[in-house]
Amino acid sequence: MARGGEDQILIPEVVPISFSADVKNEMAGLLPARPCCQLSELLGIYFGARGRLLRRPGDGRAAYFSLLRNAVARKVVRLGRAVGQMEAKYQAVKTKKRMTFFIELSLPPGLEGAFTQSAAAAMPDAACDRKAMLRGLFLGCGSVNAPSTRYHLEYVAPAPSWAATIRRLLEDAGVTAGVTERAGQEVVYVKDGDGIVRLLSLMGASRAVMEFENVRVVRSVSGEVNRRLNFETANISKTIGSGLRQASAIERLESSGRLERLPKALKEMARWRLANPELNLSELAVRMKLSKSAVNHRLRRLLELSEQVVQPHDHVRRSA
Ligand SMILES: [Zn+2]
């Protein structure tokens, strides 16, 4: 039930402390069904979060993750289990201000290669895996602004080679991305609302997409209201503008003495216009109980006549 009853447009009353965190929590709750997608997402998190490969006692290797979100850490454990029954060591450490979650996944010998490949080689071929990798990368190094602020989604590339790969993944998915440098790191960003919505839905963040769409509806509605207000304001000033112009023309006729000598219909028109410079033609016509075209015709006639009145300062201005 909508709070407040009849209000159907949902404007978020409280901007979440971190929209990004909400989006990541939502994505962390998804587990792809296919092993190919599971591995791609795990690799996305691993590379995005700058994971490292550890040598284990004996000759095994382990993928080592240092993560800031518990939901993502738990997802790494689940993915590892799903992909290859990987054994996981999990440790939560409270540092100065935040919690950090350390995960160590023992890699089966066949999978070590996947964790040591270059960014270009890590880019999957299948569309399902590209999506999964984009989601993993987002969980590892991505963030998105709340839709109520400016549209901005970004990946802080773990290495320059990854900036190129992330950008290609995005553009292959039909999302226009830019790359910029910030504090020595390459950042791949998406700035248009459509691109962000497309990417979020590609990554399966449907709650986030809904929130975006709600805000976009509100924005386009208020945009429409603003456009209409501007249009009306423009029309009002046009009416006032022409009304004042006519009134001053009539004043010139009057001060030159010519108004007195005009037919009764024009004199009456002049009186009405002088008294009501803010009315538009239809409003004047209604009050005078005349047709709009009659009013229009008489006002034009008054303007024409006033142009024949040459006043001293006009003369000077024209010859200057
Ligand atoms: Zn797949």
mmCIF file of N, CA and C in Angstrom, residues 125-177:
data_model
loop_
_atom_site.group_PDB
_atom_site.id
_atom_site.type_symbol
_atom_site.label_atom_id
_atom_site.label_comp_id
_atom_site.label_asym_id
_atom_site.label_seq_id
_atom_site.Cartn_x
_atom_site.Cartn_y
_atom_site.Cartn_z
ATOM 1 N N ASP A 125 33.921 -15.967 -24.335
ATOM 2 C CA ASP A 125 33.291 -15.919 -25.656
ATOM 3 C C ASP A 125 31.764 -15.913 -25.561
ATOM 4 N N ALA A 126 31.233 -16.754 -24.681
ATOM 5 C CA ALA A 126 29.772 -16.926 -24.637
ATOM 6 C C ALA A 126 29.110 -15.723 -23.984
ATOM 7 N N ALA A 127 27.949 -15.355 -24.507
ATOM 8 C CA ALA A 127 27.220 -14.203 -23.977
ATOM 9 C C ALA A 127 26.871 -14.408 -22.504
ATOM 10 N N CYS A 128 26.486 -15.634 -22.128
ATOM 11 C CA CYS A 128 26.102 -15.891 -20.731
ATOM 12 C C CYS A 128 27.283 -15.620 -19.797
ATOM 13 N N ASP A 129 28.478 -15.967 -20.286
ATOM 14 C CA ASP A 129 29.658 -15.811 -19.435
ATOM 15 C C ASP A 129 30.133 -14.369 -19.374
ATOM 16 N N ARG A 130 29.880 -13.639 -20.451
ATOM 17 C CA ARG A 130 30.243 -12.214 -20.434
ATOM 18 C C ARG A 130 29.404 -11.460 -19.402
ATOM 19 N N LYS A 131 28.127 -11.780 -19.390
ATOM 20 C CA LYS A 131 27.243 -11.186 -18.383
ATOM 21 C C LYS A 131 27.731 -11.516 -16.988
ATOM 22 N N ALA A 132 28.019 -12.808 -16.790
ATOM 23 C CA ALA A 132 28.445 -13.256 -15.459
ATOM 24 C C ALA A 132 29.745 -12.562 -15.059
ATOM 25 N N MET A 133 30.647 -12.383 -16.031
ATOM 26 C CA MET A 133 31.919 -11.735 -15.703
ATOM 27 C C MET A 133 31.708 -10.258 -15.383
ATOM 28 N N LEU A 134 30.806 -9.610 -16.128
ATOM 29 C CA LEU A 134 30.505 -8.200 -15.831
ATOM 30 C C LEU A 134 29.966 -8.049 -14.414
ATOM 31 N N ARG A 135 29.126 -8.996 -14.015
ATOM 32 C CA ARG A 135 28.575 -8.938 -12.651
ATOM 33 C C ARG A 135 29.685 -9.168 -11.625
ATOM 34 N N GLY A 136 30.532 -10.152 -11.895
ATOM 35 C CA GLY A 136 31.639 -10.424 -10.979
ATOM 36 C C GLY A 136 32.554 -9.214 -10.856
ATOM 37 N N LEU A 137 32.886 -8.612 -11.998
ATOM 38 C CA LEU A 137 33.745 -7.428 -11.985
ATOM 39 C C LEU A 137 33.085 -6.290 -11.211
ATOM 40 N N PHE A 138 31.774 -6.144 -11.404
ATOM 41 C CA PHE A 138 31.071 -5.086 -10.668
ATOM 42 C C PHE A 138 31.171 -5.338 -9.163
ATOM 43 N N LEU A 139 30.980 -6.603 -8.764
ATOM 44 C CA LEU A 139 31.093 -6.935 -7.340
ATOM 45 C C LEU A 139 32.509 -6.669 -6.841
ATOM 46 N N GLY A 140 33.492 -6.853 -7.709
ATOM 47 C CA GLY A 140 34.886 -6.673 -7.304
ATOM 48 C C GLY A 140 35.336 -5.228 -7.321
ATOM 49 N N CYS A 141 34.927 -4.451 -8.312
ATOM 50 C CA CYS A 141 35.487 -3.096 -8.432
ATOM 51 C C CYS A 141 34.483 -2.070 -8.939
ATOM 52 N N GLY A 142 33.201 -2.389 -8.884
ATOM 53 C CA GLY A 142 32.216 -1.477 -9.455
ATOM 54 C C GLY A 142 31.479 -0.673 -8.404
ATOM 55 N N SER A 143 30.790 0.356 -8.868
ATOM 56 C CA SER A 143 29.877 1.104 -7.996
ATOM 57 C C SER A 143 28.900 1.855 -8.878
ATOM 58 N N VAL A 144 27.776 2.218 -8.295
ATOM 59 C CA VAL A 144 26.781 2.962 -9.060
ATOM 60 C C VAL A 144 26.130 3.992 -8.147
ATOM 61 N N ASN A 145 25.896 5.178 -8.692
ATOM 62 C CA ASN A 145 25.222 6.221 -7.909
ATOM 63 C C ASN A 145 23.728 5.946 -7.836
ATOM 64 N N ALA A 146 23.114 6.413 -6.772
ATOM 65 C CA ALA A 146 21.655 6.327 -6.668
ATOM 66 C C ALA A 146 21.052 7.096 -7.837
ATOM 67 N N PRO A 147 19.967 6.567 -8.402
ATOM 68 C CA PRO A 147 19.377 7.226 -9.570
ATOM 69 C C PRO A 147 18.883 8.643 -9.279
ATOM 70 N N SER A 148 18.630 8.954 -7.993
ATOM 71 C CA SER A 148 18.144 10.297 -7.662
ATOM 72 C C SER A 148 19.252 11.344 -7.771
ATOM 73 N N THR A 149 20.507 10.884 -7.814
ATOM 74 C CA THR A 149 21.601 11.844 -8.013
ATOM 75 C C THR A 149 21.957 11.839 -9.500
ATOM 76 N N ARG A 150 23.220 12.043 -9.849
ATOM 77 C CA ARG A 150 23.525 12.027 -11.284
ATOM 78 C C ARG A 150 23.732 10.588 -11.721
ATOM 79 N N TYR A 151 23.461 10.314 -12.996
ATOM 80 C CA TYR A 151 23.627 8.957 -13.519
ATOM 81 C C TYR A 151 25.104 8.644 -13.650
ATOM 82 N N HIS A 152 25.544 7.651 -12.908
ATOM 83 C CA HIS A 152 26.960 7.285 -12.990
ATOM 84 C C HIS A 152 27.179 5.870 -12.470
ATOM 85 N N LEU A 153 27.758 5.030 -13.321
ATOM 86 C CA LEU A 153 28.144 3.684 -12.902
ATOM 87 C C LEU A 153 29.596 3.515 -13.325
ATOM 88 N N GLU A 154 30.388 2.887 -12.475
ATOM 89 C CA GLU A 154 31.788 2.755 -12.876
ATOM 90 C C GLU A 154 32.441 1.475 -12.385
ATOM 91 N N TYR A 155 33.513 1.121 -13.082
ATOM 92 C CA TYR A 155 34.406 0.034 -12.677
ATOM 93 C C TYR A 155 35.786 0.663 -12.517
ATOM 94 N N VAL A 156 36.379 0.520 -11.359
ATOM 95 C CA VAL A 156 37.768 0.974 -11.201
ATOM 96 C C VAL A 156 38.651 -0.197 -11.650
ATOM 97 N N ALA A 157 39.211 -0.067 -12.843
ATOM 98 C CA ALA A 157 39.924 -1.205 -13.447
ATOM 99 C C ALA A 157 41.114 -1.605 -12.591
ATOM 100 N N PRO A 158 41.257 -2.906 -12.315
ATOM 101 C CA PRO A 158 42.384 -3.362 -11.492
ATOM 102 C C PRO A 158 43.721 -3.156 -12.195
ATOM 103 N N ALA A 159 43.714 -3.011 -13.513
ATOM 104 C CA ALA A 159 44.937 -2.745 -14.283
ATOM 105 C C ALA A 159 44.505 -2.126 -15.601
ATOM 106 N N PRO A 160 45.409 -1.345 -16.250
ATOM 107 C CA PRO A 160 45.031 -0.709 -17.518
ATOM 108 C C PRO A 160 44.503 -1.710 -18.545
ATOM 109 N N SER A 161 45.089 -2.907 -18.577
ATOM 110 C CA SER A 161 44.626 -3.889 -19.563
ATOM 111 C C SER A 161 43.173 -4.284 -19.273
ATOM 112 N N TRP A 162 42.800 -4.240 -18.002
ATOM 113 C CA TRP A 162 41.413 -4.564 -17.652
ATOM 114 C C TRP A 162 40.446 -3.457 -18.063
ATOM 115 N N ALA A 163 40.927 -2.218 -18.082
ATOM 116 C CA ALA A 163 40.043 -1.127 -18.517
ATOM 117 C C ALA A 163 39.572 -1.395 -19.941
ATOM 118 N N ALA A 164 40.511 -1.822 -20.801
ATOM 119 C CA ALA A 164 40.154 -2.100 -22.195
ATOM 120 C C ALA A 164 39.187 -3.276 -22.284
ATOM 121 N N THR A 165 39.451 -4.306 -21.496
ATOM 122 C CA THR A 165 38.577 -5.494 -21.542
ATOM 123 C C THR A 165 37.174 -5.170 -21.024
ATOM 124 N N ILE A 166 37.097 -4.421 -19.933
ATOM 125 C CA ILE A 166 35.776 -4.070 -19.371
ATOM 126 C C ILE A 166 35.005 -3.222 -20.376
ATOM 127 N N ARG A 167 35.709 -2.295 -20.985
ATOM 128 C CA ARG A 167 35.038 -1.442 -21.963
ATOM 129 C C ARG A 167 34.502 -2.275 -23.134
ATOM 130 N N ARG A 168 35.309 -3.233 -23.569
ATOM 131 C CA ARG A 168 34.833 -4.087 -24.685
ATOM 132 C C ARG A 168 33.630 -4.912 -24.269
ATOM 133 N N LEU A 169 33.685 -5.454 -23.051
ATOM 134 C CA LEU A 169 32.538 -6.238 -22.555
ATOM 135 C C LEU A 169 31.270 -5.384 -22.559
ATOM 136 N N LEU A 170 31.416 -4.125 -22.129
ATOM 137 C CA LEU A 170 30.257 -3.228 -22.062
ATOM 138 C C LEU A 170 29.760 -2.896 -23.462
ATOM 139 N N GLU A 171 30.684 -2.548 -24.334
ATOM 140 C CA GLU A 171 30.245 -2.099 -25.653
ATOM 141 C C GLU A 171 29.674 -3.255 -26.458
ATOM 142 N N ASP A 172 30.210 -4.458 -26.255
ATOM 143 C CA ASP A 172 29.618 -5.628 -26.925
ATOM 144 C C ASP A 172 28.198 -5.870 -26.430
ATOM 145 N N ALA A 173 27.917 -5.411 -25.209
ATOM 146 C CA ALA A 173 26.564 -5.584 -24.664
ATOM 147 C C ALA A 173 25.670 -4.393 -25.028
ATOM 148 N N GLY A 174 26.187 -3.486 -25.851
ATOM 149 C CA GLY A 174 25.377 -2.344 -26.291
ATOM 150 C C GLY A 174 25.355 -1.191 -25.301
ATOM 151 N N VAL A 175 26.342 -1.159 -24.410
ATOM 152 C CA VAL A 175 26.401 -0.085 -23.406
ATOM 153 C C VAL A 175 27.599 0.809 -23.729
ATOM 154 N N THR A 176 27.333 2.097 -23.924
ATOM 155 C CA THR A 176 28.420 3.022 -24.254
ATOM 156 C C THR A 176 29.189 3.385 -22.994
ATOM 157 N N ALA A 177 30.501 3.197 -23.059
ATOM 158 C CA ALA A 177 31.319 3.453 -21.867
ATOM 159 C C ALA A 177 32.475 4.370 -22.211
#
